[in-house]
Coordinates of C-alpha atoms in Angstrom, one line a residue:
A1 CA 17.2 -38.2 55.8
P2 CA 14.7 -38.0 53.0
D3 CA 14.5 -34.2 53.3
D4 CA 18.3 -33.9 53.1
R5 CA 18.4 -36.0 50.0
R6 CA 15.6 -34.0 48.4
K7 CA 17.6 -30.8 49.1
L8 CA 20.6 -32.5 47.5
Y9 CA 18.6 -33.4 44.4
L10 CA 17.2 -29.9 44.1
S11 CA 20.8 -28.4 44.4
F12 CA 21.8 -30.7 41.5
R13 CA 19.0 -29.4 39.4
E14 CA 19.8 -25.8 40.2
A15 CA 23.5 -26.3 39.5
G16 CA 23.2 -28.4 36.4
G17 CA 19.8 -27.8 34.8
D18 CA 16.9 -30.2 34.6
E19 CA 19.0 -33.0 33.1
E20 CA 22.6 -33.7 33.7
T21 CA 23.9 -35.9 30.8
D22 CA 27.7 -35.4 31.2
F23 CA 29.0 -38.1 33.6
N24 CA 32.2 -36.2 34.4
R25 CA 30.2 -33.1 35.4
F26 CA 27.8 -35.3 37.5
F27 CA 30.9 -36.9 39.1
H28 CA 32.1 -33.5 40.3
L29 CA 28.6 -32.5 41.4
M30 CA 28.5 -35.6 43.6
R31 CA 32.0 -34.9 44.8
K32 CA 31.1 -31.4 45.9
F33 CA 27.6 -31.9 47.3
S34 CA 27.7 -35.4 48.8
T35 CA 31.3 -35.6 50.3
A36 CA 29.9 -34.4 53.7
L37 CA 27.0 -36.8 53.7
P38 CA 27.4 -40.2 55.4
S39 CA 27.3 -43.5 53.5
T40 CA 24.0 -45.4 53.6
Y41 CA 25.6 -48.7 54.8
G42 CA 27.2 -47.5 58.0
E43 CA 31.0 -47.7 57.4
P44 CA 32.7 -45.2 59.7
G45 CA 34.2 -42.2 58.0
V46 CA 33.0 -43.0 54.5
S47 CA 30.8 -40.5 52.7
L48 CA 27.9 -41.0 50.3
F49 CA 30.2 -39.8 47.5
E50 CA 32.8 -42.5 48.1
Q51 CA 30.1 -45.1 48.4
W52 CA 28.6 -44.0 45.1
K53 CA 32.0 -43.7 43.5
M54 CA 32.9 -47.3 44.3
V55 CA 29.6 -48.6 42.8
A56 CA 30.2 -46.5 39.7
A57 CA 33.7 -47.9 39.4
L58 CA 32.4 -51.5 39.5
V59 CA 29.7 -50.7 37.0
G60 CA 32.4 -49.1 34.7
I61 CA 34.5 -52.3 34.9
S62 CA 31.7 -54.8 34.4
G63 CA 29.5 -52.8 32.1
S64 CA 26.5 -54.0 34.0
L65 CA 24.2 -52.6 36.7
H66 CA 23.3 -56.2 37.8
H67 CA 26.5 -58.2 37.8
P68 CA 29.9 -57.4 39.5
P69 CA 33.1 -57.8 37.5
D70 CA 34.5 -61.3 37.1
A71 CA 38.0 -60.2 38.0
L72 CA 39.5 -57.1 39.6
G73 CA 42.9 -55.6 39.6
L74 CA 44.8 -52.6 41.0
V75 CA 47.0 -50.2 39.0
G76 CA 49.2 -47.8 40.9
G77 CA 52.1 -45.4 40.3
D78 CA 54.6 -43.0 41.7
I79 CA 56.8 -40.2 40.2
P80 CA 60.3 -40.6 41.5
G81 CA 62.7 -37.6 41.3
I82 CA 60.3 -34.8 42.0
Q83 CA 62.5 -33.0 44.5
R84 CA 65.5 -33.5 42.2
V85 CA 63.7 -31.8 39.3
I86 CA 62.3 -29.0 41.4
N87 CA 65.7 -28.3 43.0
T88 CA 67.5 -28.4 39.6
V89 CA 66.9 -24.6 39.4
T90 CA 70.3 -23.1 40.1
A91 CA 69.8 -19.4 39.4
K92 CA 69.2 -16.6 41.9
G93 CA 65.7 -15.3 42.1
A94 CA 64.3 -18.5 40.7
A95 CA 61.1 -18.9 42.8
K96 CA 59.0 -18.6 39.7
A97 CA 61.0 -21.3 37.9
M98 CA 60.6 -23.6 40.9
R99 CA 56.8 -22.9 41.1
G100 CA 56.4 -23.6 37.4
R101 CA 58.2 -26.9 37.7
S102 CA 56.2 -27.9 40.7
A103 CA 53.0 -27.1 38.9
F104 CA 54.0 -29.0 35.9
I105 CA 54.7 -32.1 38.0
Q106 CA 51.2 -31.8 39.5
L107 CA 49.7 -31.6 36.0
L108 CA 51.9 -34.5 35.0
G109 CA 50.3 -36.7 37.7
H110 CA 46.9 -35.7 36.4
A111 CA 47.9 -36.4 32.8
L112 CA 49.4 -39.8 33.8
V113 CA 46.2 -40.9 35.5
R114 CA 44.0 -39.7 32.6
R115 CA 46.2 -41.6 30.1
L116 CA 45.8 -44.8 32.1
L117 CA 42.0 -44.4 32.4
D118 CA 41.7 -43.9 28.7
A119 CA 43.9 -46.9 27.9
L120 CA 41.9 -49.1 30.2
D121 CA 38.5 -47.7 29.2
L122 CA 37.7 -46.5 32.7
G123 CA 36.5 -43.2 34.2
P124 CA 37.2 -40.9 37.1
A125 CA 35.2 -43.1 39.6
N126 CA 38.0 -45.8 39.2
V127 CA 40.6 -43.5 40.8
V128 CA 40.7 -44.7 44.5
Y129 CA 43.1 -41.8 45.3
D130 CA 45.4 -39.5 43.5
A131 CA 47.6 -37.1 45.5
G132 CA 51.2 -36.0 45.8
G133 CA 52.3 -38.0 42.8
N134 CA 50.9 -41.3 44.1
F135 CA 47.7 -42.9 42.8
V136 CA 45.8 -46.2 42.8
L137 CA 43.2 -47.2 40.3
L138 CA 40.6 -50.0 40.6
T139 CA 40.5 -51.9 37.3
G140 CA 39.4 -55.1 35.7
W141 CA 42.0 -57.8 35.4
S142 CA 43.6 -59.8 32.7
D143 CA 47.2 -60.4 31.4
A144 CA 46.4 -57.7 28.8
V145 CA 46.0 -55.1 31.6
A146 CA 49.5 -55.8 33.0
A147 CA 51.0 -55.7 29.5
R148 CA 49.2 -52.4 28.7
V149 CA 50.5 -50.7 31.8
T150 CA 54.1 -51.8 31.1
A151 CA 53.8 -50.5 27.6
L152 CA 52.4 -47.2 28.8
A153 CA 55.2 -46.9 31.4
N154 CA 57.8 -47.3 28.7
E155 CA 56.1 -44.8 26.4
I156 CA 55.7 -42.1 29.1
N157 CA 59.3 -42.7 30.5
R158 CA 60.6 -42.2 27.0
V159 CA 58.9 -38.7 26.8
L160 CA 60.3 -37.8 30.2
L161 CA 63.8 -39.0 29.2
V162 CA 64.3 -37.6 25.7
G163 CA 61.4 -35.3 25.2
A164 CA 58.8 -34.8 22.4
G165 CA 58.1 -32.5 19.5
E166 CA 60.3 -30.4 17.3
D167 CA 62.0 -27.1 17.7
P168 CA 61.2 -24.3 18.3
V169 CA 58.4 -25.6 20.7
R170 CA 60.0 -28.9 21.8
F171 CA 59.6 -30.5 25.2
D172 CA 63.2 -31.6 26.0
G173 CA 62.4 -34.0 28.8
F174 CA 64.4 -34.3 32.1
H175 CA 67.3 -36.5 30.9
G176 CA 66.8 -39.2 33.6
D177 CA 66.0 -36.9 36.5
L178 CA 62.3 -37.7 36.5
S179 CA 60.5 -41.0 35.7
V180 CA 57.3 -42.8 36.4
A181 CA 57.0 -46.1 38.2
L182 CA 53.8 -48.1 37.3
A183 CA 52.6 -51.5 38.5
A184 CA 49.6 -53.7 38.0
V185 CA 48.5 -56.6 40.2
P186 CA 45.4 -58.8 40.3
L187 CA 43.0 -58.3 43.2
T188 CA 43.0 -61.9 44.2
E189 CA 40.7 -61.1 47.1
G190 CA 38.0 -60.2 44.6
I191 CA 35.2 -57.9 45.7
D192 CA 35.7 -58.9 49.3
A193 CA 38.7 -56.5 49.3
L194 CA 36.2 -53.6 49.1
R195 CA 34.0 -54.7 52.1
W196 CA 34.3 -53.5 55.6
D197 CA 32.2 -56.1 57.4
L198 CA 34.4 -59.1 57.0
P199 CA 36.7 -60.3 59.8
P200 CA 40.4 -59.2 59.5
L201 CA 43.2 -61.5 58.2
D202 CA 46.3 -62.6 60.1
A203 CA 49.4 -60.8 58.8
P204 CA 53.1 -61.8 59.4
G205 CA 54.1 -60.7 62.9
G206 CA 50.6 -61.2 64.4
A207 CA 49.0 -58.1 63.0
K208 CA 45.5 -58.0 61.8
V209 CA 44.8 -56.5 58.3
S210 CA 42.0 -56.1 55.9
R211 CA 41.9 -57.7 52.5
W212 CA 42.3 -54.3 51.0
Q213 CA 45.5 -53.7 53.0
Q214 CA 46.8 -57.0 51.9
A215 CA 46.2 -56.2 48.2
E216 CA 47.5 -52.6 48.6
K217 CA 50.8 -54.0 50.0
R218 CA 51.3 -56.2 47.0
L219 CA 50.8 -53.2 44.7
K220 CA 53.1 -51.0 46.7
D221 CA 55.8 -53.7 46.7
S222 CA 55.5 -53.8 42.9
I223 CA 55.7 -50.0 42.6
A224 CA 58.8 -50.0 44.9
A225 CA 60.4 -52.6 42.6
A226 CA 59.7 -50.4 39.6
K227 CA 61.2 -47.4 41.4
A228 CA 64.3 -49.4 42.2
R229 CA 65.0 -49.9 38.5
P230 CA 63.9 -46.6 36.7
F231 CA 63.8 -47.0 32.9
G232 CA 64.6 -50.7 33.4
D233 CA 61.9 -51.9 31.0
L234 CA 62.6 -49.1 28.6
A235 CA 66.2 -50.1 28.3
Q236 CA 65.1 -53.4 26.8
E237 CA 63.0 -51.8 24.1
G238 CA 64.2 -50.6 20.7
R239 CA 66.4 -47.5 21.2
G240 CA 65.8 -47.5 24.9
F241 CA 69.3 -48.6 25.8
A242 CA 70.9 -45.9 23.5
D243 CA 68.6 -43.2 24.9
L244 CA 69.6 -44.1 28.4
F245 CA 73.3 -44.6 28.0
G246 CA 74.3 -42.9 24.7
P247 CA 76.5 -39.8 25.0
E248 CA 75.0 -36.4 24.7
A249 CA 77.0 -34.3 22.3
S250 CA 78.5 -31.0 23.5
E251 CA 77.2 -29.0 20.6
T252 CA 77.3 -25.3 21.8
D253 CA 78.7 -23.3 24.6
E254 CA 75.3 -21.7 25.5
F255 CA 73.4 -22.7 28.6
C256 CA 70.0 -22.0 30.1
A257 CA 70.3 -19.5 33.0
V258 CA 67.8 -21.4 35.1
C259 CA 68.3 -25.2 34.6
R260 CA 71.8 -25.0 32.9
R261 CA 70.7 -27.1 29.9
Q262 CA 73.0 -26.8 26.9
R263 CA 71.6 -25.4 23.7
R264 CA 71.7 -27.9 20.9
A265 CA 73.3 -27.1 17.5
G266 CA 70.6 -25.8 15.2
E267 CA 68.2 -25.1 18.1
P268 CA 66.9 -21.5 18.1
A269 CA 68.7 -19.2 20.4
F270 CA 67.5 -19.1 24.0
K271 CA 65.5 -16.0 24.8
M272 CA 65.2 -13.5 27.7
L273 CA 62.4 -14.1 30.2
D274 CA 61.9 -10.5 31.1
P275 CA 64.1 -7.6 32.2
E276 CA 63.5 -8.2 35.9
A277 CA 64.2 -11.9 35.6
A278 CA 67.3 -11.2 33.5
A279 CA 68.7 -8.9 36.2
A280 CA 68.1 -11.4 38.9
L281 CA 69.5 -14.3 37.0
G282 CA 72.5 -12.5 35.6
S283 CA 71.7 -13.8 32.1
N284 CA 69.2 -13.2 29.3
D285 CA 69.2 -16.8 28.0
V286 CA 66.5 -19.2 29.1
C287 CA 65.5 -22.4 27.4
P288 CA 62.0 -23.0 26.0
E289 CA 61.1 -25.4 28.9
C290 CA 62.0 -22.9 31.6
R291 CA 60.3 -20.1 29.8
G292 CA 57.2 -22.2 29.6
F293 CA 57.4 -23.1 33.3
N294 CA 57.7 -19.4 34.2
E295 CA 54.6 -18.7 32.0
L296 CA 52.8 -21.5 33.8
A297 CA 53.7 -19.9 37.2
D298 CA 52.4 -16.5 35.9
D299 CA 49.1 -18.0 34.8
L300 CA 48.5 -19.8 38.1
G301 CA 49.3 -16.6 40.0
H302 CA 46.4 -14.6 38.6
G303 CA 43.9 -17.0 40.2
D304 CA 41.2 -16.6 37.5
R305 CA 42.4 -19.4 35.3
H306 CA 40.6 -22.7 34.6
L307 CA 42.3 -25.8 33.3
V308 CA 41.0 -26.8 29.9
L309 CA 41.7 -30.3 28.4
S310 CA 41.1 -30.4 24.7
N311 CA 41.8 -32.7 21.8
E312 CA 43.3 -29.9 19.7
E313 CA 45.6 -26.9 20.4
L314 CA 43.4 -24.0 21.3
D315 CA 46.0 -21.5 20.0
P316 CA 49.0 -23.1 18.2
S317 CA 50.8 -19.8 18.2
R318 CA 50.9 -19.8 22.0
T319 CA 51.7 -23.4 22.6
V320 CA 54.7 -23.9 24.9
A321 CA 57.1 -26.7 25.7
W322 CA 55.3 -28.1 28.9
Q323 CA 52.0 -28.3 26.9
R324 CA 53.8 -30.4 24.2
G325 CA 55.1 -32.7 26.9
L326 CA 51.7 -33.3 28.5
H327 CA 50.1 -33.9 25.2
A328 CA 52.7 -36.5 24.4
I329 CA 51.8 -38.2 27.7
A330 CA 48.0 -37.8 27.9
G331 CA 47.0 -37.3 24.3
R332 CA 45.3 -34.1 25.4
W333 CA 46.3 -30.4 25.3
Y334 CA 46.4 -28.8 28.7
T335 CA 45.7 -25.0 28.7
L336 CA 45.2 -22.5 31.5
L337 CA 42.5 -20.2 30.2
E338 CA 41.2 -17.0 31.7
V339 CA 37.5 -17.1 32.9
G340 CA 36.7 -14.4 30.3
R341 CA 37.9 -16.6 27.5
L342 CA 35.9 -19.7 28.4
G343 CA 33.3 -18.7 25.8
Q344 CA 35.8 -19.7 23.1
V345 CA 35.6 -23.4 24.2
A346 CA 31.8 -23.5 25.1
G347 CA 30.0 -26.3 23.3
R348 CA 33.1 -27.9 21.9
G349 CA 33.1 -30.9 24.2
Y350 CA 36.3 -29.9 26.1
E351 CA 36.8 -30.6 29.8
V352 CA 37.0 -27.5 31.9
L353 CA 38.3 -27.8 35.5
A354 CA 38.1 -24.9 38.0
L355 CA 41.1 -24.7 40.3
D356 CA 38.9 -23.6 43.1
P357 CA 35.6 -25.5 44.0
Q358 CA 33.9 -22.2 44.5
A359 CA 34.0 -21.6 40.7
F360 CA 32.0 -24.9 40.2
P361 CA 29.3 -25.4 39.1
E362 CA 29.2 -22.6 36.7
P363 CA 27.9 -22.9 33.1
G364 CA 30.5 -24.6 30.9
V365 CA 32.7 -25.8 33.9
T366 CA 33.0 -29.6 34.0
G367 CA 34.5 -30.0 37.5
F368 CA 37.2 -28.9 39.8
R369 CA 40.7 -29.8 41.0
W370 CA 42.4 -28.7 44.2
F371 CA 45.4 -26.5 43.2
A372 CA 47.1 -24.1 45.7
H373 CA 48.0 -21.0 43.8
T374 CA 48.6 -18.1 46.3
T375 CA 51.0 -15.8 44.5
P376 CA 52.5 -12.4 45.4
L377 CA 51.4 -10.1 42.6
G378 CA 52.4 -6.5 42.3
E379 CA 50.2 -3.6 41.2
D380 CA 51.4 -4.2 37.7
G381 CA 50.0 -7.8 37.8
R382 CA 53.5 -9.3 37.7
I383 CA 54.9 -11.7 40.3
K384 CA 57.0 -9.9 42.9
P385 CA 60.7 -10.7 42.7
N386 CA 62.4 -12.1 45.8
D387 CA 64.0 -8.8 46.7
V388 CA 60.6 -7.0 46.6
L389 CA 59.1 -9.7 48.8
A390 CA 62.0 -9.5 51.2
A391 CA 61.6 -5.7 51.4
E392 CA 58.1 -6.3 52.8
S393 CA 59.8 -7.6 56.0
Q394 CA 59.9 -5.8 59.3
G395 CA 63.4 -5.3 60.7
I396 CA 66.1 -6.8 58.6
V397 CA 65.4 -7.5 54.9
R398 CA 65.2 -11.2 54.5
L399 CA 63.1 -14.0 52.9
G400 CA 61.5 -16.7 55.0
V401 CA 61.0 -20.2 53.6
L402 CA 58.5 -22.4 55.4
R403 CA 58.2 -26.2 55.1
M404 CA 55.5 -28.2 57.0
D405 CA 54.2 -31.7 56.9
V406 CA 52.1 -34.1 59.0
D407 CA 54.0 -36.0 61.7
N408 CA 54.1 -39.8 61.6
L409 CA 51.5 -40.0 58.8
G410 CA 52.4 -43.6 58.0
D411 CA 52.0 -44.7 61.6
L412 CA 48.7 -42.8 61.9
I413 CA 47.3 -44.6 59.0
V414 CA 48.5 -48.0 60.2
H415 CA 47.4 -47.6 63.9
G416 CA 44.6 -45.2 63.4
L417 CA 42.9 -47.2 60.7
P418 CA 44.1 -50.7 61.5
I419 CA 41.5 -52.5 59.3
R420 CA 41.4 -50.0 56.5
T421 CA 39.2 -50.2 53.4
P422 CA 39.7 -48.6 50.0
M423 CA 36.9 -46.1 50.7
Q424 CA 38.5 -45.0 54.0
T425 CA 41.8 -44.7 52.2
A426 CA 40.2 -42.5 49.6
E427 CA 38.5 -40.3 52.3
L428 CA 41.9 -39.8 54.1
S429 CA 43.6 -38.8 50.8
Q430 CA 40.9 -36.3 49.9
A431 CA 40.8 -34.9 53.4
L432 CA 44.6 -34.1 53.3
E433 CA 44.3 -32.7 49.8
R434 CA 41.4 -30.4 50.7
F435 CA 43.5 -28.8 53.5
F436 CA 46.9 -28.6 51.9
A437 CA 45.9 -27.9 48.2
G438 CA 42.7 -26.1 49.0
W439 CA 42.3 -24.4 52.4
L440 CA 46.0 -23.3 52.5
D441 CA 45.1 -20.5 50.0
R442 CA 42.5 -19.2 52.4
I443 CA 45.0 -19.2 55.3
C444 CA 47.6 -17.4 53.2
T445 CA 45.1 -14.7 52.1
R446 CA 43.9 -14.2 55.7
T447 CA 47.4 -14.0 57.2
G448 CA 48.7 -11.8 54.5
T449 CA 46.0 -9.2 54.9
R450 CA 46.6 -6.0 56.9
A451 CA 43.9 -3.4 57.6
G452 CA 41.5 -5.0 55.1
E453 CA 44.1 -4.9 52.3
D454 CA 45.3 -8.1 50.6
R455 CA 49.0 -7.4 50.1
R456 CA 49.8 -10.8 48.5
L457 CA 52.8 -11.5 50.7
F458 CA 53.1 -15.3 50.3
Y459 CA 54.2 -17.5 47.5
V460 CA 53.0 -21.1 47.6
L461 CA 55.7 -23.0 45.7
F462 CA 54.2 -26.4 46.4
A463 CA 51.2 -27.8 48.4
G464 CA 49.7 -31.2 48.2
G465 CA 49.6 -34.6 49.7
D466 CA 50.5 -33.8 53.4
D467 CA 53.2 -31.1 53.0
L468 CA 53.8 -27.6 51.8
F469 CA 56.6 -25.2 50.8
V470 CA 55.9 -21.4 51.1
L471 CA 58.0 -18.3 50.5
G472 CA 57.5 -14.8 52.0
P473 CA 58.8 -12.0 54.2
W474 CA 60.7 -13.7 57.0
N475 CA 58.9 -12.1 60.0
L476 CA 55.5 -13.3 58.8
M477 CA 56.5 -16.9 58.3
P478 CA 56.1 -17.8 62.0
E479 CA 52.6 -16.2 62.0
L480 CA 51.7 -18.2 58.9
A481 CA 53.0 -21.4 60.4
I482 CA 50.9 -20.9 63.6
A483 CA 47.8 -20.2 61.5
I484 CA 48.3 -23.3 59.5
R485 CA 49.0 -25.4 62.6
D486 CA 45.9 -24.0 64.4
D487 CA 43.5 -24.5 61.5
F488 CA 44.8 -28.1 60.9
H489 CA 44.4 -28.8 64.6
R490 CA 40.7 -27.7 64.4
Y491 CA 40.3 -29.5 61.0
C492 CA 41.3 -32.8 62.7
G493 CA 38.9 -32.3 65.6
E494 CA 41.7 -31.3 68.0
H495 CA 42.9 -34.9 68.0
P496 CA 46.1 -35.0 70.2
A497 CA 47.9 -37.6 68.0
I498 CA 47.4 -35.7 64.7
H499 CA 49.8 -32.8 64.3
L500 CA 52.2 -30.9 62.1
S501 CA 55.9 -29.9 62.4
A502 CA 57.4 -26.9 60.6
G503 CA 60.9 -25.7 59.6
I504 CA 61.5 -22.0 58.8
A505 CA 64.7 -20.8 57.1
V506 CA 65.7 -17.1 57.0
V507 CA 67.8 -16.3 53.9
G508 CA 69.1 -13.3 52.0
E509 CA 66.9 -12.2 49.1
H510 CA 69.6 -13.1 46.6
E511 CA 70.4 -16.5 48.0
P512 CA 69.9 -19.3 45.4
L513 CA 66.5 -20.8 46.2
Y514 CA 67.7 -24.4 46.1
R515 CA 70.0 -23.6 49.0
A516 CA 67.1 -21.9 50.9
A517 CA 65.0 -25.1 50.2
D518 CA 67.8 -27.2 51.7
E519 CA 68.0 -25.0 54.8
S520 CA 64.2 -25.2 55.4
H521 CA 64.3 -28.9 54.9
D522 CA 67.1 -29.2 57.6
A523 CA 65.0 -27.0 59.9
L524 CA 62.0 -29.3 59.5
S525 CA 64.2 -32.3 60.2
D526 CA 65.4 -30.6 63.4
A527 CA 61.8 -30.1 64.4
K528 CA 61.0 -33.7 63.9
K529 CA 64.0 -34.8 66.1
L530 CA 62.6 -33.0 69.2
D531 CA 61.9 -35.4 72.1
R532 CA 62.2 -38.2 69.6
D533 CA 61.5 -40.9 72.2
G534 CA 59.1 -38.9 74.4
A535 CA 55.4 -38.6 74.6
K536 CA 55.6 -35.2 72.9
A537 CA 57.8 -36.3 70.0
K538 CA 57.8 -33.9 67.0
N539 CA 54.8 -31.5 67.0
A540 CA 57.3 -28.7 66.9
V541 CA 58.7 -25.8 64.9
T542 CA 62.3 -24.8 64.2
F543 CA 63.0 -21.0 63.7
L544 CA 66.2 -19.1 63.9
G545 CA 68.1 -22.2 65.0
H546 CA 65.8 -23.0 68.0
T547 CA 63.3 -25.9 68.1
L548 CA 60.2 -25.6 70.3
H549 CA 56.9 -27.4 70.7
W550 CA 54.0 -25.4 69.4
D551 CA 52.7 -24.4 72.9
E552 CA 56.2 -23.2 73.8
F553 CA 56.5 -21.3 70.5
A554 CA 53.2 -19.6 71.3
S555 CA 54.8 -18.3 74.6
A556 CA 57.8 -17.1 72.6
V557 CA 55.4 -15.2 70.2
S558 CA 53.6 -13.7 73.2
L559 CA 57.0 -12.6 74.7
K560 CA 57.9 -11.0 71.3
D561 CA 54.7 -9.1 71.2
D562 CA 55.2 -7.8 74.7
I563 CA 58.7 -6.6 73.8
I564 CA 57.4 -4.8 70.8

């Protein structure tokens, strides 16, 4: 309505001043203020923001307000090996190390998308979706686009394989455990692939699909082919074959206590993380990468950090290995900066992203990015070790590990949105990200609060896409799982076909976290096997070796309360 749009305009002026000249900031203003407004052309489930974003993307490609692009293409990517890298952590008490690695991979996805946008001279509006390590960009099309994407994939995979920079602040890479799979395909359907008012097409098997779905399948098939041959193109370039298959010299007998990487001859000695970590790990020696990942986890834990993207190092004396790696990939320095230090970067043209939308728009903040960061901090401001978290339990002293994800998400998308458009795809991705990477923090704070006191009892090791991984006192994990399930049920309008399953592992406080992760994964798998062929398939939780549907689990909780 006109009055609503006037209110929107006035809120823009109040947030950004009389004139908003920074497109990136305007993009995030639109994202925050118009995501809940309906589109003007009537497509179901599509917001005014996604409508505007698609128009802005087309203008960015063609360079004209009056003429659509002559040719369109899709560029997409995935990051294979995420779980392998996160679970590389072998030491006891390594939750912080796992959190830091998980956060780095989330930042890696952001850096990868930004590098592609820069290389193709595009902007944030061209990102159809970007979540959980998967992304799709709407681009122009020529043979040069495909060649540029292939070249960038090789460049980035070389960084992930062999690292970047020099000692003592060198990013050592992941030695083949992590790669990127990129693909580019022409959008042969043209601008019709973006429309929702055209009749569907006949697909093999008699199904009806939209032109967008047809194009998206070609892209996903190309990405799958790239995933099936990781580093395949790199092996055919220059030193790529030697980097992949050459022997790694056994130069010293010193190893990182967290990831077990061997120290190279001439490399500075590995350093102790801190006395508490050293006691938990049983060693003082930690490589620069793992030290940096731990510092990243510390920074995220304080919750008052903003992500700053700059063209120069803000403080070279404090640069760590993960920053060196992201700079080699994105051409920008990534820094988590305290709110009180933002004045140091004011007026310098840097991009500042809040990790919570409530901190935007503030002066000097360009935009925001969803990033779950609930962290159990002690009174000294340090992250609580596993044994301290376990000691918060009632009854036996144990840790709980919670995994949850959406049941049958692929089938829901296929059958729930049978003639899907790119705008609907983007809306679905953003809706999931808002809940898992955004609202989850609110649930953890609410559930971890007793008598008005936030005791910081949960540690979100990963949340994004459609799943999550949380650590905390064992007896509180069922309560947290129920709170997440109930909020998600309401978030989805209590739709009976959209639901979550959960797996909770109960482990000793000194058990290696990778084993705890495996146990929670097995518990989640058991939950998804319940009544596999019945009408109530999945929609369940596994706890203490028993699998129950959520309504049955609520009865078990009630029985427990009565007994207490």
